[in-house]
Short mmCIF file of C-alpha atoms and ligand atoms in Angstrom, two decimals:
data_model
loop_
_atom_site.label_atom_id
_atom_site.label_comp_id
_atom_site.label_asym_id
_atom_site.label_seq_id
_atom_site.Cartn_x
_atom_site.Cartn_y
_atom_site.Cartn_z
CA MET A 7 72.49 -26.93 -122.26
CA SER A 8 70.33 -27.25 -119.15
CA PRO A 9 69.79 -30.68 -117.57
CA VAL A 10 67.31 -32.80 -119.53
CA LEU A 11 65.50 -35.25 -117.28
CA THR A 12 62.94 -37.97 -117.94
CA GLN A 13 61.53 -37.87 -114.42
CA VAL A 14 61.08 -35.26 -111.70
CA SER A 15 64.16 -35.42 -109.48
CA ASN A 16 64.16 -34.87 -105.71
CA SER A 17 65.97 -31.56 -106.18
CA LEU A 18 63.18 -30.44 -108.54
CA ARG A 19 60.64 -31.46 -105.91
CA ASP A 20 62.48 -29.28 -103.39
CA LEU A 21 62.24 -26.29 -105.77
CA PHE A 22 58.53 -27.03 -106.22
CA GLU A 23 57.84 -27.31 -102.48
CA ASP A 24 59.77 -24.11 -101.67
CA ALA A 25 58.06 -22.04 -104.38
CA ARG A 26 55.52 -19.37 -103.35
CA ARG A 27 54.78 -17.75 -106.73
CA VAL A 28 54.30 -20.08 -109.69
CA ALA A 29 53.29 -19.34 -113.29
CA VAL A 30 52.51 -21.86 -116.01
CA LEU A 31 52.25 -21.39 -119.78
CA THR A 32 50.48 -24.18 -121.65
CA GLY A 33 50.16 -24.95 -125.35
CA ALA A 34 48.38 -27.55 -127.46
CA GLY A 35 50.58 -30.33 -126.06
CA ILE A 36 48.82 -30.38 -122.70
CA SER A 37 45.58 -31.31 -124.49
CA ALA A 38 47.22 -33.96 -126.71
CA GLU A 39 46.60 -36.76 -124.16
CA SER A 40 42.90 -35.81 -124.23
CA GLY A 41 42.91 -36.51 -127.97
CA VAL A 42 43.06 -32.90 -129.24
CA PRO A 43 45.31 -32.58 -132.31
CA THR A 44 48.36 -30.34 -131.87
CA PHE A 45 49.16 -27.70 -134.47
CA ARG A 46 52.51 -29.17 -135.34
CA VAL A 47 52.52 -32.89 -135.88
CA GLY A 48 55.50 -35.19 -136.29
CA GLY A 49 57.96 -33.21 -134.25
CA GLY A 50 57.17 -29.86 -135.77
CA SER A 51 57.73 -30.86 -139.39
CA GLU A 52 54.12 -30.85 -140.59
CA ILE A 53 51.36 -28.46 -139.66
CA TRP A 54 47.71 -29.39 -138.99
CA MET A 55 45.79 -29.29 -142.31
CA TRP A 56 42.02 -29.26 -142.91
CA ARG A 57 40.31 -29.20 -146.32
CA GLY A 58 43.78 -28.82 -147.81
CA ARG A 59 44.62 -25.66 -145.89
CA PRO A 60 47.12 -25.19 -142.98
CA VAL A 61 45.86 -24.01 -139.59
CA THR A 62 47.84 -20.78 -139.99
CA GLU A 63 45.59 -19.94 -142.97
CA LEU A 64 42.32 -21.30 -141.53
CA SER A 65 42.87 -19.30 -138.32
CA SER A 66 43.92 -16.08 -140.00
CA ARG A 67 42.62 -12.53 -140.09
CA GLU A 68 42.86 -12.65 -143.87
CA LEU A 69 40.54 -15.66 -144.25
CA LEU A 70 38.02 -14.12 -141.84
CA ALA A 71 37.93 -11.08 -144.13
CA THR A 72 37.46 -13.09 -147.32
CA ASP A 73 35.51 -16.19 -146.20
CA PRO A 74 33.99 -15.84 -142.70
CA LYS A 75 31.70 -18.84 -143.33
CA LEU A 76 34.72 -21.13 -143.89
CA VAL A 77 36.32 -19.80 -140.69
CA TRP A 78 33.14 -20.66 -138.79
CA GLU A 79 33.08 -24.14 -140.41
CA TRP A 80 36.72 -24.67 -139.37
CA PHE A 81 36.09 -23.73 -135.75
CA ASP A 82 32.82 -25.66 -135.70
CA HIS A 83 34.72 -28.72 -136.92
CA ARG A 84 37.04 -28.36 -133.91
CA ARG A 85 34.12 -27.69 -131.55
CA SER A 86 32.42 -30.89 -132.64
CA MET A 87 35.66 -32.79 -131.84
CA LEU A 88 35.98 -31.09 -128.46
CA ALA A 89 32.36 -31.77 -127.47
CA GLU A 90 33.29 -35.37 -126.52
CA ILE A 91 36.75 -34.60 -125.08
CA ARG A 92 37.58 -34.47 -121.37
CA PRO A 93 40.53 -32.90 -119.50
CA ASN A 94 43.47 -35.21 -118.73
CA SER A 95 45.66 -35.60 -115.64
CA GLY A 96 47.85 -32.70 -116.76
CA HIS A 97 44.90 -30.27 -116.73
CA LEU A 98 43.65 -31.71 -113.42
CA MET A 99 47.08 -31.35 -111.81
CA LEU A 100 47.30 -27.65 -112.77
CA ALA A 101 43.83 -27.08 -111.31
CA GLU A 102 45.15 -28.59 -108.06
CA TRP A 103 48.29 -26.42 -108.16
CA GLU A 104 46.05 -23.32 -108.37
CA ARG A 105 44.89 -24.15 -104.83
CA ARG A 106 48.38 -25.04 -103.57
CA PHE A 107 50.48 -21.94 -104.08
CA GLU A 108 50.28 -18.48 -102.53
CA GLU A 109 50.29 -17.01 -106.04
CA PHE A 110 49.49 -19.11 -109.09
CA THR A 111 48.97 -17.85 -112.65
CA LEU A 112 47.83 -20.18 -115.42
CA ILE A 113 48.42 -18.76 -118.90
CA THR A 114 47.19 -20.74 -121.86
CA GLN A 115 47.51 -20.43 -125.62
CA ASN A 116 44.75 -23.02 -125.96
CA ILE A 117 41.17 -22.11 -126.82
CA ASP A 118 39.73 -25.54 -125.89
CA ASP A 119 38.41 -24.60 -122.41
CA LEU A 120 39.89 -27.83 -120.98
CA HIS A 121 41.66 -26.03 -118.11
CA GLN A 122 38.32 -24.59 -117.00
CA ALA A 123 36.66 -28.00 -117.46
CA ALA A 124 39.38 -29.46 -115.17
CA GLY A 125 38.50 -26.96 -112.44
CA SER A 126 41.01 -24.13 -112.99
CA LEU A 127 39.19 -20.98 -111.86
CA ARG A 128 41.60 -18.29 -113.08
CA VAL A 129 42.88 -18.84 -116.61
CA LEU A 130 44.59 -16.16 -118.71
CA GLU A 131 43.42 -17.07 -122.23
CA LEU A 132 45.93 -15.40 -124.54
CA HIS A 133 44.09 -16.54 -127.67
CA GLY A 134 40.43 -16.58 -126.64
CA ASN A 135 37.95 -19.43 -126.25
CA ILE A 136 36.35 -21.65 -128.89
CA TRP A 137 32.99 -21.75 -127.02
CA ARG A 138 32.58 -17.95 -127.19
CA ALA A 139 31.48 -15.81 -130.14
CA ARG A 140 32.01 -12.07 -130.63
CA CYS A 141 29.69 -9.73 -132.51
CA ARG A 142 31.32 -8.12 -135.54
CA ARG A 143 29.00 -5.11 -135.19
CA CYS A 144 28.88 -4.24 -131.48
CA GLY A 145 31.73 -6.39 -130.13
CA SER A 146 29.70 -8.07 -127.39
CA THR A 147 30.62 -11.67 -126.62
CA PHE A 148 28.35 -14.60 -125.87
CA GLU A 149 28.59 -18.36 -125.34
CA VAL A 150 27.83 -20.69 -128.26
CA ARG A 151 27.82 -24.25 -126.93
CA GLU A 152 25.66 -25.85 -129.63
CA SER A 153 27.72 -27.89 -132.14
CA PRO A 154 27.42 -28.26 -135.02
CA ILE A 155 25.89 -24.81 -135.51
CA GLN A 156 23.11 -24.54 -138.13
CA GLU A 157 24.08 -20.98 -139.19
CA VAL A 158 26.46 -18.19 -138.18
CA PRO A 159 25.33 -17.25 -134.64
CA GLN A 160 23.66 -13.85 -134.37
CA CYS A 161 24.60 -11.38 -131.66
CA LEU A 162 22.24 -11.63 -128.67
CA ALA A 163 22.49 -7.86 -128.12
CA CYS A 164 22.09 -6.36 -131.60
CA GLY A 165 21.39 -9.29 -133.94
CA GLY A 166 24.61 -8.61 -135.88
CA PRO A 167 26.82 -11.35 -137.41
CA SER A 168 29.41 -12.93 -135.10
CA ARG A 169 32.83 -14.55 -135.34
CA PRO A 170 34.59 -17.00 -133.03
CA ASP A 171 35.98 -15.09 -130.01
CA VAL A 172 39.53 -16.31 -130.67
CA VAL A 173 42.70 -14.47 -131.68
CA LEU A 174 43.50 -15.22 -135.32
CA PHE A 175 46.99 -15.00 -136.82
CA GLY A 176 47.63 -11.36 -137.64
CA GLU A 177 45.30 -10.12 -134.87
CA LEU A 178 46.15 -8.42 -131.62
CA LEU A 179 45.69 -10.27 -128.33
CA PRO A 180 42.83 -9.19 -126.04
CA GLU A 181 43.56 -5.91 -124.25
CA GLY A 182 45.60 -6.41 -121.08
CA VAL A 183 45.76 -10.21 -121.05
CA PHE A 184 49.32 -10.50 -122.33
CA GLU A 185 50.46 -7.70 -120.02
CA ARG A 186 49.04 -9.57 -116.98
CA ALA A 187 50.78 -12.74 -118.15
CA GLU A 188 54.08 -10.93 -118.60
CA LYS A 189 53.85 -9.39 -115.11
CA ALA A 190 53.16 -12.83 -113.59
CA VAL A 191 56.15 -14.47 -115.25
CA GLN A 192 58.43 -11.59 -114.27
CA ASN A 193 57.49 -11.96 -110.60
CA CYS A 194 57.33 -15.72 -110.15
CA ASP A 195 59.79 -18.13 -108.50
CA LEU A 196 59.03 -21.00 -110.89
CA PHE A 197 57.78 -20.79 -114.49
CA PHE A 198 56.57 -23.98 -116.13
CA VAL A 199 56.36 -24.14 -119.94
CA VAL A 200 54.16 -27.12 -120.76
CA GLY A 201 53.32 -28.56 -124.18
CA THR A 202 54.29 -25.73 -126.48
CA SER A 203 56.60 -25.58 -129.47
CA ALA A 204 57.15 -21.91 -128.56
CA VAL A 205 56.87 -20.74 -132.17
CA VAL A 206 53.93 -18.33 -131.96
CA TYR A 207 54.52 -14.81 -130.66
CA PRO A 208 54.03 -12.94 -128.43
CA ALA A 209 53.24 -16.04 -126.23
CA ALA A 210 56.66 -17.54 -127.02
CA SER A 211 58.39 -14.48 -125.56
CA LEU A 212 57.14 -15.30 -122.04
CA PRO A 213 59.80 -17.93 -121.21
CA ILE A 214 62.49 -15.43 -122.21
CA ALA A 215 60.88 -12.73 -120.05
CA ALA A 216 60.79 -15.17 -117.13
CA LYS A 217 64.44 -16.07 -117.57
CA GLN A 218 65.47 -12.39 -117.79
CA ALA A 219 63.62 -11.72 -114.54
CA ARG A 220 64.32 -14.13 -111.70
CA ALA A 221 62.32 -17.26 -112.37
CA ARG A 222 63.62 -20.79 -112.65
CA VAL A 223 62.19 -22.12 -115.92
CA ILE A 224 61.02 -25.75 -116.15
CA GLU A 225 59.96 -27.07 -119.57
CA VAL A 226 57.72 -30.15 -119.94
CA ASN A 227 57.62 -31.55 -123.48
CA PRO A 228 58.38 -34.91 -125.15
CA GLU A 229 60.74 -32.97 -127.48
CA LEU A 230 63.27 -30.18 -127.19
CA THR A 231 61.98 -26.82 -128.47
CA ASP A 232 63.22 -23.32 -129.34
CA ILE A 233 63.02 -22.34 -125.68
CA SER A 234 64.83 -25.38 -124.26
CA VAL A 235 67.99 -23.28 -124.20
CA PHE A 236 66.29 -20.89 -121.74
CA ALA A 237 65.03 -23.66 -119.45
CA ASP A 238 66.81 -24.47 -116.20
CA PHE A 239 65.40 -27.99 -116.54
CA THR A 240 63.72 -29.78 -119.43
CA LEU A 241 61.55 -32.77 -118.52
CA LEU A 242 61.22 -34.92 -121.63
CA GLY A 243 57.82 -36.57 -121.41
CA ASN A 244 54.06 -36.20 -121.55
CA ALA A 245 52.53 -33.56 -119.31
CA GLY A 246 49.91 -35.99 -117.98
CA GLN A 247 52.68 -38.24 -116.65
CA ILE A 248 55.26 -35.65 -115.63
CA LEU A 249 53.18 -33.02 -113.77
CA PRO A 250 51.75 -35.43 -111.15
CA GLN A 251 55.32 -36.47 -110.24
CA PHE A 252 55.92 -33.08 -108.58
CA THR A 253 53.55 -34.03 -105.78
CA GLN A 254 54.05 -37.81 -105.78
CA GLY A 255 56.40 -39.65 -103.39
CA ARG A 256 60.12 -39.09 -103.51
CA PHE A 257 62.66 -41.48 -104.92
CA GLU A 258 64.93 -43.31 -102.49
CA GLY A 259 68.36 -41.70 -102.49
CA ASN A 260 68.87 -39.53 -105.50
CA SER A 261 68.75 -42.26 -108.13
CA CYS A 262 66.41 -40.28 -110.39
CA ASP A 263 69.00 -37.56 -110.98
CA SER A 264 70.77 -40.23 -112.98
CA GLN A 265 67.81 -39.88 -115.41
CA ARG A 266 69.62 -36.97 -117.02
CA ILE A 267 70.10 -37.00 -120.76
CA ASN A 268 73.11 -34.88 -121.84
C1 BV8 B 6 50.27 -10.66 -133.20
C2 BV8 B 6 43.92 -19.31 -131.71
C3 BV8 B 6 50.54 -8.34 -133.37
C4 BV8 B 6 43.37 -19.77 -133.03
C5 BV8 B 6 46.30 -18.99 -132.13
C6 BV8 B 6 53.14 -11.61 -140.00
C7 BV8 B 6 52.02 -10.80 -139.85
C8 BV8 B 6 51.37 -10.69 -138.62
C9 BV8 B 6 51.84 -11.36 -137.52
C10 BV8 B 6 52.95 -12.17 -137.70
C11 BV8 B 6 53.61 -12.30 -138.89
N1 BV8 B 6 54.66 -13.16 -138.73
C12 BV8 B 6 54.68 -13.59 -137.45
C13 BV8 B 6 53.66 -12.99 -136.82
C14 BV8 B 6 53.30 -13.13 -135.44
C15 BV8 B 6 52.30 -14.29 -135.37
C16 BV8 B 6 53.10 -15.56 -135.22
O1 BV8 B 6 53.71 -15.77 -134.21
N2 BV8 B 6 53.07 -16.39 -136.29
C17 BV8 B 6 53.79 -17.66 -136.22
C18 BV8 B 6 53.09 -18.67 -137.12
C19 BV8 B 6 55.22 -17.42 -136.68
N3 BV8 B 6 51.52 -14.00 -134.21
C20 BV8 B 6 50.34 -13.38 -134.32
O2 BV8 B 6 49.79 -13.14 -135.38
C21 BV8 B 6 49.72 -12.99 -133.01
N4 BV8 B 6 49.35 -11.61 -133.03
O3 BV8 B 6 51.42 -10.86 -133.42
O4 BV8 B 6 49.70 -9.41 -133.11
C22 BV8 B 6 50.47 -8.06 -134.83
C23 BV8 B 6 49.22 -7.98 -135.43
C24 BV8 B 6 49.17 -7.64 -136.79
C25 BV8 B 6 50.34 -7.44 -137.52
C26 BV8 B 6 51.59 -7.59 -136.89
C27 BV8 B 6 51.64 -7.90 -135.55
C28 BV8 B 6 48.49 -13.80 -132.74
C29 BV8 B 6 48.87 -15.26 -132.61
C30 BV8 B 6 47.66 -16.03 -132.11
C31 BV8 B 6 47.11 -16.92 -133.20
N5 BV8 B 6 46.06 -17.80 -132.65
N6 BV8 B 6 45.33 -19.71 -131.57
C32 BV8 B 6 43.32 -21.27 -133.14
O5 BV8 B 6 43.48 -21.97 -132.12
O6 BV8 B 6 43.11 -21.75 -134.28
S1 BV8 B 6 47.88 -19.56 -132.12
C33 BV8 B 6 47.83 -21.25 -131.98
O7 BV8 B 6 49.05 -21.75 -132.53
C34 BV8 B 6 47.86 -21.75 -130.56
O8 BV8 B 6 47.04 -21.00 -129.74
C35 BV8 B 6 49.30 -21.68 -130.18
O9 BV8 B 6 49.67 -20.41 -129.78
C36 BV8 B 6 49.97 -22.00 -131.50
C37 BV8 B 6 50.33 -23.46 -131.57
O10 BV8 B 6 51.43 -23.63 -130.75
P1 BV8 B 6 51.45 -24.73 -129.60
O11 BV8 B 6 50.29 -24.52 -128.69
O12 BV8 B 6 52.80 -24.70 -129.06
O13 BV8 B 6 51.17 -26.09 -130.36
P2 BV8 B 6 52.18 -26.90 -131.31
O14 BV8 B 6 51.38 -27.94 -131.98
O15 BV8 B 6 52.99 -25.94 -132.11
O16 BV8 B 6 53.19 -27.61 -130.28
C38 BV8 B 6 52.70 -28.59 -129.39
C39 BV8 B 6 53.85 -28.96 -128.49
O17 BV8 B 6 53.38 -29.90 -127.53
C40 BV8 B 6 55.00 -29.63 -129.23
O18 BV8 B 6 56.22 -29.05 -128.79
C41 BV8 B 6 54.90 -31.10 -128.79
O19 BV8 B 6 56.18 -31.70 -128.70
C42 BV8 B 6 54.29 -30.96 -127.43
N7 BV8 B 6 53.53 -32.12 -126.95
C43 BV8 B 6 52.88 -33.06 -127.68
N8 BV8 B 6 52.29 -33.96 -126.85
C44 BV8 B 6 52.56 -33.54 -125.57
C45 BV8 B 6 53.35 -32.38 -125.64
N9 BV8 B 6 53.79 -31.73 -124.54
C46 BV8 B 6 53.46 -32.25 -123.33
N10 BV8 B 6 52.69 -33.37 -123.18
C47 BV8 B 6 52.23 -34.03 -124.28
N11 BV8 B 6 51.48 -35.15 -124.12
ZN1 ZN B 7 26.09 -7.09 -131.54
#
């Protein structure tokens, strides 16, 4: 089992300062401190439910085929929550890291646009974006910022019906995005896995790809996950508190290494 720490140690800071190519994969957990519900609550036992249905059904290709209006209502419910929500220190820190490293790739499973709101300029959105719609007739995409929506938004190009421009369960990821993410994690020095239960594929395969290549893998999560075994270090804590420690002052001596748990 890799070292499990509760604070960033001086040796981790050295790794951070020496890194030239860094990649980060984020999941719902990085938005939790902003007040956005995660998909798995209570340590992964229960799944987010709405109108008596689990998120895996509400965000599924099948439901879009049978009840597109309900799918829009589900995403509009989440958009109305997000309208008042701001990025937290975890998002802001990653936006700062984008400017710090020679090569920096931010890969997110989140559709909440909070990385962009925090100032991240280059975000690989594996699962799309909740503020974009896609025409079901001609495929063109357009922004839909109004929330709640009065009716299903019509395509600006052809007037056809639209759907949220997000990847539903059972759907393929956008062309090329996953491949660019995979290439980044296979060529980086450090790969951070922040706030994800690493259950959903193919996103969850990225930490394994990083490990098989040459990266040192650092996990940031209040709980251990399915990929903790692949991590070189697991930092047990909230992203908003842990990530800033990589650039904050050092501890005297090496006392913090004694923060290991295992
Ligand atoms: C695909 C957008 C090929 C929508 C999402 C049967 C048929 C078809 C496919 C499958 C199948 N069986 C399995 C699959 C594959 C499936 C899959 O993986 N299913 C899972 C449920 C097993 N994957 C797919 O369908 C993908 N496509 O495979 O295409 C294909 C196609 C057809 C047929 C065959 C193959 C598409 C998956 C994308 C789905 N869309 N999002 C929406 O947002 O509603 S996925 C969605 O769920 C998220 O984007 C994210 O990826 C996932 C949730 O995971 P997390 O982000 O990790 O969130 P979670 O709540 O789980 O965990 C939060 C973590 O944060 C916890 O660990 C917690 O401890 C931690 N945390 C909490 N607070 C903090 C914190 N960490 C740090 N700081 C804190 N403060
Ligand atoms: Zn159209």
